[in-house]
Short mmCIF file of N, CA and C in Angstrom, two decimals:
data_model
loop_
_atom_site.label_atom_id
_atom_site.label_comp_id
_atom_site.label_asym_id
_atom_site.label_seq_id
_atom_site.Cartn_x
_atom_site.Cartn_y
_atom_site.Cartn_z
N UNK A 283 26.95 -9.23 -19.85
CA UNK A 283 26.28 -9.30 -18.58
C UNK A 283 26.32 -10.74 -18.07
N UNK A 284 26.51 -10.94 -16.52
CA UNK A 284 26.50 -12.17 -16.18
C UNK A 284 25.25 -11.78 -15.22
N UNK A 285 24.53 -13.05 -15.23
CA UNK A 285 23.39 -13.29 -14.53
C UNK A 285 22.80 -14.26 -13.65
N UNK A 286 22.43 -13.93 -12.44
CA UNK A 286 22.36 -14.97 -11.24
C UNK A 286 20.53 -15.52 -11.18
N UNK A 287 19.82 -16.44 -11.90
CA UNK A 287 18.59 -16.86 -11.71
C UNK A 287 18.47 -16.95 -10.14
N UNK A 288 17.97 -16.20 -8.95
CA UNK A 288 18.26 -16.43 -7.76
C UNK A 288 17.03 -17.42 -7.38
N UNK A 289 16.69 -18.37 -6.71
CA UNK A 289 15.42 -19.12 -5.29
C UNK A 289 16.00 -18.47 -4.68
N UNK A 290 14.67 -18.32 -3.50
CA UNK A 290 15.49 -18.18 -1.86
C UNK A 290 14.78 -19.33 -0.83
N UNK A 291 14.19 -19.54 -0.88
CA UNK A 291 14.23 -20.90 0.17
C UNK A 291 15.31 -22.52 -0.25
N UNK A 292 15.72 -22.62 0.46
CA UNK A 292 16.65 -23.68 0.15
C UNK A 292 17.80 -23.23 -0.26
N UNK A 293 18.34 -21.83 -0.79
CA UNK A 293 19.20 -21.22 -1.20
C UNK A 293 20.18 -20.38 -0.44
N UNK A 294 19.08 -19.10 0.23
CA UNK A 294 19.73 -18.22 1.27
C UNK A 294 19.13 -18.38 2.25
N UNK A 295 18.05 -19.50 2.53
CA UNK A 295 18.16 -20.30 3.93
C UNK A 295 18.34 -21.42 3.80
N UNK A 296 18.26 -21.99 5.76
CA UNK A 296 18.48 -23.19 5.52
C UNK A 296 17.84 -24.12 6.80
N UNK A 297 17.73 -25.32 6.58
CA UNK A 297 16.69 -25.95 7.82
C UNK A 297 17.90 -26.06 8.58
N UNK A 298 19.37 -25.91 8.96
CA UNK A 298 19.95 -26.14 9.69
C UNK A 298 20.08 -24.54 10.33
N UNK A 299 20.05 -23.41 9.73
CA UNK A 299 19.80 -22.00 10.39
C UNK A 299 18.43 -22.16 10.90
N UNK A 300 17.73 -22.79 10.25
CA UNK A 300 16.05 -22.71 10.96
C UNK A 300 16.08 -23.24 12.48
N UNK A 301 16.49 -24.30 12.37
CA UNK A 301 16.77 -25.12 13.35
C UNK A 301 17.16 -24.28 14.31
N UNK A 302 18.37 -24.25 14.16
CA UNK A 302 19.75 -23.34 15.24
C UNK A 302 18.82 -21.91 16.13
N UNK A 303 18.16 -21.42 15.27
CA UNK A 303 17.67 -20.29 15.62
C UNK A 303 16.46 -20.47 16.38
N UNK A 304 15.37 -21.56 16.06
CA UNK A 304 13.97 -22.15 16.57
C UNK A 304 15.06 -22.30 17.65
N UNK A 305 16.34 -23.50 18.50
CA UNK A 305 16.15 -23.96 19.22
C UNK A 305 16.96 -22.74 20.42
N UNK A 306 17.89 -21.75 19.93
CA UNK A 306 18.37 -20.71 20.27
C UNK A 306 17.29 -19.85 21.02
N UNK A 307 16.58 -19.82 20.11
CA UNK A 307 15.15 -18.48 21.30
C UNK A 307 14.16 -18.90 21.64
N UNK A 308 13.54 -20.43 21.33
CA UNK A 308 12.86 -20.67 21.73
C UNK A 308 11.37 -20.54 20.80
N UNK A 309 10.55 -21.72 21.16
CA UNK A 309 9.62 -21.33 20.21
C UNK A 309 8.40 -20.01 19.97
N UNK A 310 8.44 -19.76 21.21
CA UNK A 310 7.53 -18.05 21.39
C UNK A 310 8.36 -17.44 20.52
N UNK A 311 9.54 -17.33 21.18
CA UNK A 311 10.19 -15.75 20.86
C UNK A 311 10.51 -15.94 19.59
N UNK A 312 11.09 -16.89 18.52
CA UNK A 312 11.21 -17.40 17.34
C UNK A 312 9.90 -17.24 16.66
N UNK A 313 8.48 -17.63 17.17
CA UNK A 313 7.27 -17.17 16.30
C UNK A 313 7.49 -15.83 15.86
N UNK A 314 7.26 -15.10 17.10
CA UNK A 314 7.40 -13.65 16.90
C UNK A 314 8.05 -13.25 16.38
N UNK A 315 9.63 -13.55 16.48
CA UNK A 315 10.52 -12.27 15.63
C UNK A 315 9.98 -12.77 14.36
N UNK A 316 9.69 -13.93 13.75
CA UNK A 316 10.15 -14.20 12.76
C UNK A 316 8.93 -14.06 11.70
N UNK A 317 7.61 -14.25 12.35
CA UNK A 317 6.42 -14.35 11.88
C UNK A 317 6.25 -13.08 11.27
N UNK A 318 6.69 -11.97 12.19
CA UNK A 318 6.11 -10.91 12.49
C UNK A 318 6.87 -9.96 11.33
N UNK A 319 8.40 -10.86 10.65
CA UNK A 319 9.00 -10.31 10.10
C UNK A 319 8.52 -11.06 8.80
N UNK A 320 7.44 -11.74 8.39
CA UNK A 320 7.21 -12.47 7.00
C UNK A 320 7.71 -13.93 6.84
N UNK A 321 8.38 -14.64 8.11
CA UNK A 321 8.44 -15.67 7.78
C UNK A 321 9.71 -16.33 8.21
N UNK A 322 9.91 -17.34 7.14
CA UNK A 322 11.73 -18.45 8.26
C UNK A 322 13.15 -17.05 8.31
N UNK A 323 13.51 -17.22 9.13
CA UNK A 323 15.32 -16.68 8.69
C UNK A 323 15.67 -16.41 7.81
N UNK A 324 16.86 -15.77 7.31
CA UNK A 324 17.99 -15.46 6.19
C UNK A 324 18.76 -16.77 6.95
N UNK A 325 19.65 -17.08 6.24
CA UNK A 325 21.05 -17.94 7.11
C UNK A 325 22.16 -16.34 6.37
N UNK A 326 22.52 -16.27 7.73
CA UNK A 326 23.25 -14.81 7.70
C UNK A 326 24.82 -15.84 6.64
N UNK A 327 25.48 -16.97 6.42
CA UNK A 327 26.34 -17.43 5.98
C UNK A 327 26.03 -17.62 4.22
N UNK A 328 24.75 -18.05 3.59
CA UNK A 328 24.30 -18.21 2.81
C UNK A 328 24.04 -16.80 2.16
N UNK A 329 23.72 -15.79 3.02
CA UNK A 329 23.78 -14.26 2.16
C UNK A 329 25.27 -13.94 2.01
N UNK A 330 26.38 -14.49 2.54
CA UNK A 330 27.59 -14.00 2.52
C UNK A 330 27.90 -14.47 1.23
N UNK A 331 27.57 -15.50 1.17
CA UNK A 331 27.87 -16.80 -0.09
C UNK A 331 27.59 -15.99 -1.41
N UNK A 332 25.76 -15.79 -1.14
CA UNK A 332 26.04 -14.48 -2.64
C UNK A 332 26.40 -13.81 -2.94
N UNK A 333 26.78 -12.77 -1.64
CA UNK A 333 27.60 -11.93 -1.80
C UNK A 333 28.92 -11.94 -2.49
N UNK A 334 28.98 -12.27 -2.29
CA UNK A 334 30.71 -13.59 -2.55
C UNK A 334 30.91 -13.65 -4.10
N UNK A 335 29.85 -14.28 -4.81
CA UNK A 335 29.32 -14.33 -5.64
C UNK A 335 29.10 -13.12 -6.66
N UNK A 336 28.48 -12.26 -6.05
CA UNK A 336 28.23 -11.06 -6.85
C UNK A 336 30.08 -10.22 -7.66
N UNK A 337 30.18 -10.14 -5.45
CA UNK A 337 31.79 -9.47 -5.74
C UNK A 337 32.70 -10.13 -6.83
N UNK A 338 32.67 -11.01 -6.67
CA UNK A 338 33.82 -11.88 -7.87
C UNK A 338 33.41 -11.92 -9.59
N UNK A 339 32.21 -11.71 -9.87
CA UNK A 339 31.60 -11.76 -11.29
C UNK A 339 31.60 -10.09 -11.52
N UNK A 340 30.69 -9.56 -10.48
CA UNK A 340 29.79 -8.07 -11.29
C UNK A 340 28.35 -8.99 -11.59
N UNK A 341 27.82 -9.92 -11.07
CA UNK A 341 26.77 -10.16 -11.91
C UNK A 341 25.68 -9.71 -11.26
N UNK A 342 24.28 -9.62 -12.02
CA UNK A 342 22.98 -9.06 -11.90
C UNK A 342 22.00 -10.46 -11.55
N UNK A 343 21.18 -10.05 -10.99
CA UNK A 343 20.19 -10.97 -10.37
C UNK A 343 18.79 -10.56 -11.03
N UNK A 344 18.44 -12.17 -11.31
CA UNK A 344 16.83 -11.97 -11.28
C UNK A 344 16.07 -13.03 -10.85
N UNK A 345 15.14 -12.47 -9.91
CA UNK A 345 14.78 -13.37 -8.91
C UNK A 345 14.03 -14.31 -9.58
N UNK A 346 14.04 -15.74 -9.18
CA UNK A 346 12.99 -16.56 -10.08
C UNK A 346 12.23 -17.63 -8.79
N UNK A 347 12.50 -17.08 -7.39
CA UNK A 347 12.02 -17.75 -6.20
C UNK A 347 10.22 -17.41 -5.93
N UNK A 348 9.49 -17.94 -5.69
CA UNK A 348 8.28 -17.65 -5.45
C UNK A 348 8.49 -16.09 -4.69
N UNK A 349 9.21 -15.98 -4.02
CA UNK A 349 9.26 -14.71 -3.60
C UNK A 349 8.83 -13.62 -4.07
N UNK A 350 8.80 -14.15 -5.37
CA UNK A 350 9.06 -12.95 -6.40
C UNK A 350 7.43 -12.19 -6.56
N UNK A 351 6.43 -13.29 -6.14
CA UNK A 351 5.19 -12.89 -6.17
C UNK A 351 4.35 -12.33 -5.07
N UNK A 352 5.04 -12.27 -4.34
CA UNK A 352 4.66 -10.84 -3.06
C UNK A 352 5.46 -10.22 -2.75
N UNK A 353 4.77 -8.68 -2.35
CA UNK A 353 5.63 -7.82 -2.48
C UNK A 353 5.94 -7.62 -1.05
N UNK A 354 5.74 -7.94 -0.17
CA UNK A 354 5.96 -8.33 1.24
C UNK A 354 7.62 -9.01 1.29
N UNK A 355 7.42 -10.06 0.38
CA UNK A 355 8.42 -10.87 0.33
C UNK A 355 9.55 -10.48 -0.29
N UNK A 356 9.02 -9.82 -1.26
CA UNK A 356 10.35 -8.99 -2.29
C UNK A 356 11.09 -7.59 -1.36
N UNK A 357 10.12 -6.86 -0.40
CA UNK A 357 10.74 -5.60 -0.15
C UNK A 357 11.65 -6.68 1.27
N UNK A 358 11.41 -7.81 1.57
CA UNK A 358 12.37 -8.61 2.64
C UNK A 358 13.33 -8.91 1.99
N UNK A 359 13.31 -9.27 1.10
CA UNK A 359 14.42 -9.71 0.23
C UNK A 359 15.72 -8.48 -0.03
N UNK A 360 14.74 -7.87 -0.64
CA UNK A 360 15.53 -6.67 -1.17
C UNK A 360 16.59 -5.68 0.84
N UNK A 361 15.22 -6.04 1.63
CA UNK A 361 15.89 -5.60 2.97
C UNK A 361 17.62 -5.97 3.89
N UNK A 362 17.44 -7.40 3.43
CA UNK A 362 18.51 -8.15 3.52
C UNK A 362 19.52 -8.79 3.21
N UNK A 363 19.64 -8.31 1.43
CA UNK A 363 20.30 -7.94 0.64
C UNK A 363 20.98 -6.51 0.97
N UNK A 364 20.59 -5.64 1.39
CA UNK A 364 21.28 -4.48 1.45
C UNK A 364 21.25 -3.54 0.35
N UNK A 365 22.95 -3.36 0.00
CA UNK A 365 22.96 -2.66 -1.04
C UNK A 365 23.12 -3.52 -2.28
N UNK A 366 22.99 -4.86 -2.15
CA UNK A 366 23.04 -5.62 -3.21
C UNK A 366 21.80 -5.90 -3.58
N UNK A 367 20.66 -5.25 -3.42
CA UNK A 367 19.67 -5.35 -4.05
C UNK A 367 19.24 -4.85 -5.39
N UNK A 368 20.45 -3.60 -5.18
CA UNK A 368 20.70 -2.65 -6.43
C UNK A 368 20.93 -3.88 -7.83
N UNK A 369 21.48 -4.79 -7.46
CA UNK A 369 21.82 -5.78 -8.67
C UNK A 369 20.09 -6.17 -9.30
N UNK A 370 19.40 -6.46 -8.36
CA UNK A 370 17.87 -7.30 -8.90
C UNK A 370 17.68 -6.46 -10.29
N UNK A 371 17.53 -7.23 -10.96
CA UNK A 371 17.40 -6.42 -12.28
C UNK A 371 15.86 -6.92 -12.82
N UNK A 372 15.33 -7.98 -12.56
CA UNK A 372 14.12 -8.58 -12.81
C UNK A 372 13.81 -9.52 -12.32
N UNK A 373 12.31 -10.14 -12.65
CA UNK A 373 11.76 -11.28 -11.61
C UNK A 373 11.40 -12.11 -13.21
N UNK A 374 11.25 -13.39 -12.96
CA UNK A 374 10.96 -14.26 -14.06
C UNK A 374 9.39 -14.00 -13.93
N UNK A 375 8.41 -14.24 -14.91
CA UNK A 375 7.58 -14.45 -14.62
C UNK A 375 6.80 -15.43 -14.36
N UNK A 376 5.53 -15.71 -13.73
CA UNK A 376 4.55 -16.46 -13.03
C UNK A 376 3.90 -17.06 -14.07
N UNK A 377 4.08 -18.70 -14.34
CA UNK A 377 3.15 -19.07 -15.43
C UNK A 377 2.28 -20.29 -15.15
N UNK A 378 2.25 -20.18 -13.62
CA UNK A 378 1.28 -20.93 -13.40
C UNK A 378 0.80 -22.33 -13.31
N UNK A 379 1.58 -22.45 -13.64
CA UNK A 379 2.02 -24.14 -14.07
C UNK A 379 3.17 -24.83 -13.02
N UNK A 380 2.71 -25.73 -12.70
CA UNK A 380 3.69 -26.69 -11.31
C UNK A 380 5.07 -26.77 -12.52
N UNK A 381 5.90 -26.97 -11.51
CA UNK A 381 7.31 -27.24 -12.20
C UNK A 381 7.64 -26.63 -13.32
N UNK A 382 7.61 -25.32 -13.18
CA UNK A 382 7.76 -24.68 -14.79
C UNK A 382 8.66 -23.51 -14.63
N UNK A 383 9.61 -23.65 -13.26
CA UNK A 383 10.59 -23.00 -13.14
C UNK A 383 11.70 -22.33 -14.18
N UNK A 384 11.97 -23.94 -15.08
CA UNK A 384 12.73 -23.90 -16.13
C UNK A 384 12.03 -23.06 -17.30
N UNK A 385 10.73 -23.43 -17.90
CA UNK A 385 10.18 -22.19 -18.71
C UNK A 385 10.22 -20.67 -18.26
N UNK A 386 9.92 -20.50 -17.03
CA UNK A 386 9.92 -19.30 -16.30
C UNK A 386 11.04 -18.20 -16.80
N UNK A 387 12.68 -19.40 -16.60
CA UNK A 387 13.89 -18.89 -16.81
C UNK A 387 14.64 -18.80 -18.49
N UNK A 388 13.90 -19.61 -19.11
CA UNK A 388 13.52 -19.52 -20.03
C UNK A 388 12.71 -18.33 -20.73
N UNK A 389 12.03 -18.11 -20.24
CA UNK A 389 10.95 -16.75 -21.41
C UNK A 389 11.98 -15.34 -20.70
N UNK A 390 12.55 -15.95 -19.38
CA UNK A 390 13.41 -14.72 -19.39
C UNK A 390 14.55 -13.82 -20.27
N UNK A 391 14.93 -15.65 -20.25
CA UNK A 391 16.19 -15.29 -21.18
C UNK A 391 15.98 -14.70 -22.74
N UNK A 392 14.51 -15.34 -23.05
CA UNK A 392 14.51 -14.71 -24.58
C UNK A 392 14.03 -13.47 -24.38
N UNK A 393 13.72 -12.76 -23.41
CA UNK A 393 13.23 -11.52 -23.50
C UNK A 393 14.75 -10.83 -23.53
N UNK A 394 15.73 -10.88 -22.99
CA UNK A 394 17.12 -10.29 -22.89
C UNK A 394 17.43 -10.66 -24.88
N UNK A 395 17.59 -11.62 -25.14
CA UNK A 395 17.34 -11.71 -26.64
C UNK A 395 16.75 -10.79 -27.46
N UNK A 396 15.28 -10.89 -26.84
CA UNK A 396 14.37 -9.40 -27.92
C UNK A 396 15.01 -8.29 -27.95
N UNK A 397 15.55 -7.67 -26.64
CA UNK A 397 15.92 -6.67 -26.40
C UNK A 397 17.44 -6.19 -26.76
N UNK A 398 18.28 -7.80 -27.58
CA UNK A 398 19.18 -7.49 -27.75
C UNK A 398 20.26 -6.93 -26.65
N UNK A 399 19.99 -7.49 -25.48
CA UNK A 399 21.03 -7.74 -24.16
C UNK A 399 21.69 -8.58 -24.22
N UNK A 400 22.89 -7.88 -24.09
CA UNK A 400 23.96 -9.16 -24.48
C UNK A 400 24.24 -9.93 -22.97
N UNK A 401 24.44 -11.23 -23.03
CA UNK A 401 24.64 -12.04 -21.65
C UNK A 401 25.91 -13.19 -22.26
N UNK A 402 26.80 -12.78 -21.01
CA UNK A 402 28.32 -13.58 -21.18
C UNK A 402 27.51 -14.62 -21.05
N UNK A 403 27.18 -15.08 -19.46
CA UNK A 403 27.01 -16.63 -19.12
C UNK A 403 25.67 -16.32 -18.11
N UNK A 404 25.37 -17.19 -17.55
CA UNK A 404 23.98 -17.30 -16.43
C UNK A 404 24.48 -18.74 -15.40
N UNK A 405 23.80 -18.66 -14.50
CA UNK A 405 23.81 -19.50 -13.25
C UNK A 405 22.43 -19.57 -12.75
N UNK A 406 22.22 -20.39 -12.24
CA UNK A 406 20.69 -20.83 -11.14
C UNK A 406 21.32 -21.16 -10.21
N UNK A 407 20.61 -20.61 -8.95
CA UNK A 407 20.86 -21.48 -7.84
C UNK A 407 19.50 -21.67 -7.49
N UNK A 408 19.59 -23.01 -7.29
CA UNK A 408 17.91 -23.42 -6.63
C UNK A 408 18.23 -24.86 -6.26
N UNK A 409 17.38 -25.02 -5.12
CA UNK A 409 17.47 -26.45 -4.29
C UNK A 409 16.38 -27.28 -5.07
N UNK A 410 15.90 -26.99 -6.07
CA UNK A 410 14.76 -27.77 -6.76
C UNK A 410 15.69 -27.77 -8.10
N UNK A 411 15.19 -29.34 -9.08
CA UNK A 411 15.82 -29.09 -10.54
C UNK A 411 15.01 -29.25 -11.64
N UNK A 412 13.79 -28.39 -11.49
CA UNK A 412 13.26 -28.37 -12.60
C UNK A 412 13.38 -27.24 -13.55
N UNK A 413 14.58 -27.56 -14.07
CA UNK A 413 14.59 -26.69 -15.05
C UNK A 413 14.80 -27.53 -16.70
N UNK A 414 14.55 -26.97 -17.78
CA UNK A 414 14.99 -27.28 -18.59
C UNK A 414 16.19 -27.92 -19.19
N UNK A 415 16.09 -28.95 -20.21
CA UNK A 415 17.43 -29.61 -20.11
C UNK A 415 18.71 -29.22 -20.60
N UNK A 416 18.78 -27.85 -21.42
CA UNK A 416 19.41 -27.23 -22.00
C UNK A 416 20.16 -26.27 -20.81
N UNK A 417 19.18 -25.82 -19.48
CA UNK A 417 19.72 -25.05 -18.55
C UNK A 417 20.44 -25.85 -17.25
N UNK A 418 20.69 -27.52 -17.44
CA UNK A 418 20.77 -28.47 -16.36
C UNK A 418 22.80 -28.03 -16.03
N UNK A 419 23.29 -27.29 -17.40
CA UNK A 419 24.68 -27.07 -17.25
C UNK A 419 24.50 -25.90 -16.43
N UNK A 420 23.81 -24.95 -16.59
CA UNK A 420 23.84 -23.57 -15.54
C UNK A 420 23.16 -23.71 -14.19
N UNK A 421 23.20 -24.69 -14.02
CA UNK A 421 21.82 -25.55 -12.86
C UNK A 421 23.28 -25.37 -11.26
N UNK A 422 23.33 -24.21 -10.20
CA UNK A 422 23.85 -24.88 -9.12
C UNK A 422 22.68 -25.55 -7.81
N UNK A 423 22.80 -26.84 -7.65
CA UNK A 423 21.55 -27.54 -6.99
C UNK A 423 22.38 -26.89 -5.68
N UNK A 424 21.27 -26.65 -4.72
CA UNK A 424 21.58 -26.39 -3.58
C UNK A 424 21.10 -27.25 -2.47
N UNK A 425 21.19 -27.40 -1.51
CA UNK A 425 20.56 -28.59 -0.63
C UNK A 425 19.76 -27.84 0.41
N UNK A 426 18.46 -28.17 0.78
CA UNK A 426 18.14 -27.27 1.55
C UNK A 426 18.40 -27.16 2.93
N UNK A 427 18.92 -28.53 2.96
CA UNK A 427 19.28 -28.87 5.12
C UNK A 427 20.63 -27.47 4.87
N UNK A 428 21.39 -27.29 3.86
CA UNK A 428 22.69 -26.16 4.14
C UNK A 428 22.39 -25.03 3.72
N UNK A 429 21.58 -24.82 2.53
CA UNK A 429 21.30 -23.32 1.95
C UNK A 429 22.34 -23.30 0.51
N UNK A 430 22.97 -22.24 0.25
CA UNK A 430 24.10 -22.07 -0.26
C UNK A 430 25.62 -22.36 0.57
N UNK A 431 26.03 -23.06 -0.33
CA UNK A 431 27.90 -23.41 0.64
C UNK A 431 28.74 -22.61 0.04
N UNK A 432 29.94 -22.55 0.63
CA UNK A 432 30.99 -21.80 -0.39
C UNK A 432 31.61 -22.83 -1.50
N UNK A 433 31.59 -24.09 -1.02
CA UNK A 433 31.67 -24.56 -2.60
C UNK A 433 30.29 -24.59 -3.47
N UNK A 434 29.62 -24.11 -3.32
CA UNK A 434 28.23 -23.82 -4.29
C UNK A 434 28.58 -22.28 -4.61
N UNK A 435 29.09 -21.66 -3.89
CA UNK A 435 29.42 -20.12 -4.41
C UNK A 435 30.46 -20.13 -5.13
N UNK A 436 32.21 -21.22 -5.19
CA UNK A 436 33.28 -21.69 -5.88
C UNK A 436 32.68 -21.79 -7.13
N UNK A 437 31.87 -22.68 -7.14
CA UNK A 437 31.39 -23.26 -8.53
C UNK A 437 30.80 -22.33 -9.05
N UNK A 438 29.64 -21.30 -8.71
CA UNK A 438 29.37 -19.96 -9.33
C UNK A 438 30.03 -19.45 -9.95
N UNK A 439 30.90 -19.05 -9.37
CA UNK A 439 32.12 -18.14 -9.59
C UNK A 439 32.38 -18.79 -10.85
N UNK A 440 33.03 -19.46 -10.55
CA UNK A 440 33.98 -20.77 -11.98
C UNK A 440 33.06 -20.48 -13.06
N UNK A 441 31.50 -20.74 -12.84
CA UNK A 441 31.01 -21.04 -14.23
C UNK A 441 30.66 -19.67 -14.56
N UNK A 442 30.63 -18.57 -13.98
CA UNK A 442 30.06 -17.45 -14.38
C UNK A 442 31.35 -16.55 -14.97
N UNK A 443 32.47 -16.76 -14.70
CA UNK A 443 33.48 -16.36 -15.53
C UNK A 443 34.54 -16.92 -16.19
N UNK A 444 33.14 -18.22 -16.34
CA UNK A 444 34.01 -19.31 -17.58
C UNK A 444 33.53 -18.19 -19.41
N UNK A 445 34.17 -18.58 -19.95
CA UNK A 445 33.61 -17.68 -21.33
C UNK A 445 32.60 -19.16 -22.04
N UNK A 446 31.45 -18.86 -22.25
CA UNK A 446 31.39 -19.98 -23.01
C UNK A 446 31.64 -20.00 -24.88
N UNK A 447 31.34 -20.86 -25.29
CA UNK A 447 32.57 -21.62 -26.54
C UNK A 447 31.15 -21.52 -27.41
#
């Protein structure tokens, strides 16, 4: 199994789609659609990117974005994903603790361990890097002014059907 640690802010949006779109409709009509829909944009280029991503591996997702803790936020997620939501296979869990992303992805991974799930390789994408120093090689940093790029989806690709040694 290959596996995608997903964020979504800074990841599959971006302050330059935020932007574009705030200055496109205007700030009324931008409250509304967007408020009314749970919050900032998708960057419609940055969902292509995972997509992208998925198609070229087969890999499974588990969300490790705050998202993950409302369900408001998750059935948006899952909305605009499509049929690639079918991949979400799990959410990391909530431990409460500032910067503990990396443990988060961590207690994940040993639970796939307990269970004796076998995993080729893993990836993160997240515009934040707190993760553990052991996970800084599966680490793709994302920037949040762009979201995901296609060379941030290149490099996915690469490392997720690298074999590791």
């Amino acid at each position: 199994m290959k596996l995608i640690f997903l964020d979504v802010d800074g990841v599959l949006n971006s302050e330059e789609y935020i932007v574009k779109e705030h200055d496109r409709l205007g700030h009324e009509a931008y409250t509304q659609i967007y408020l009314s829909q749970g919050g900032i944009p998708f960057d419609p280029k940055c969902l292509r990117f995972l997509k992208y991503i998925i198609d070229m591996t087969n890999a499974l997702i588990c969300v490790s974005s705050t998202w993950r803790l409302s369900e408001d936020q998750r059935k948006r997620l899952n909305m605009v994903l499509g049929n690639y939501a079918d991949r979400i296979i799990g959410y990391t869990v909530h431990l409460g603790i500032e910067k503990a992303r990396g443990q988060e992805i961590e207690q994940f991974l040993n639970s796939l361990k307990e269970i004796k799930c076998p995993l080729e390789n893993y990836i993160i994408l997240d515009d934040d890097n707190d993760m553990l120093e052991d996970q800084m090689k599966h680490l793709i940093l994302t920037n949040y002014k762009t979201g995901l790029t296609m060379e941030d989806a290149i490099k996915s690709v690469e490392k997720l059907n690298k074999k590791e040694k």
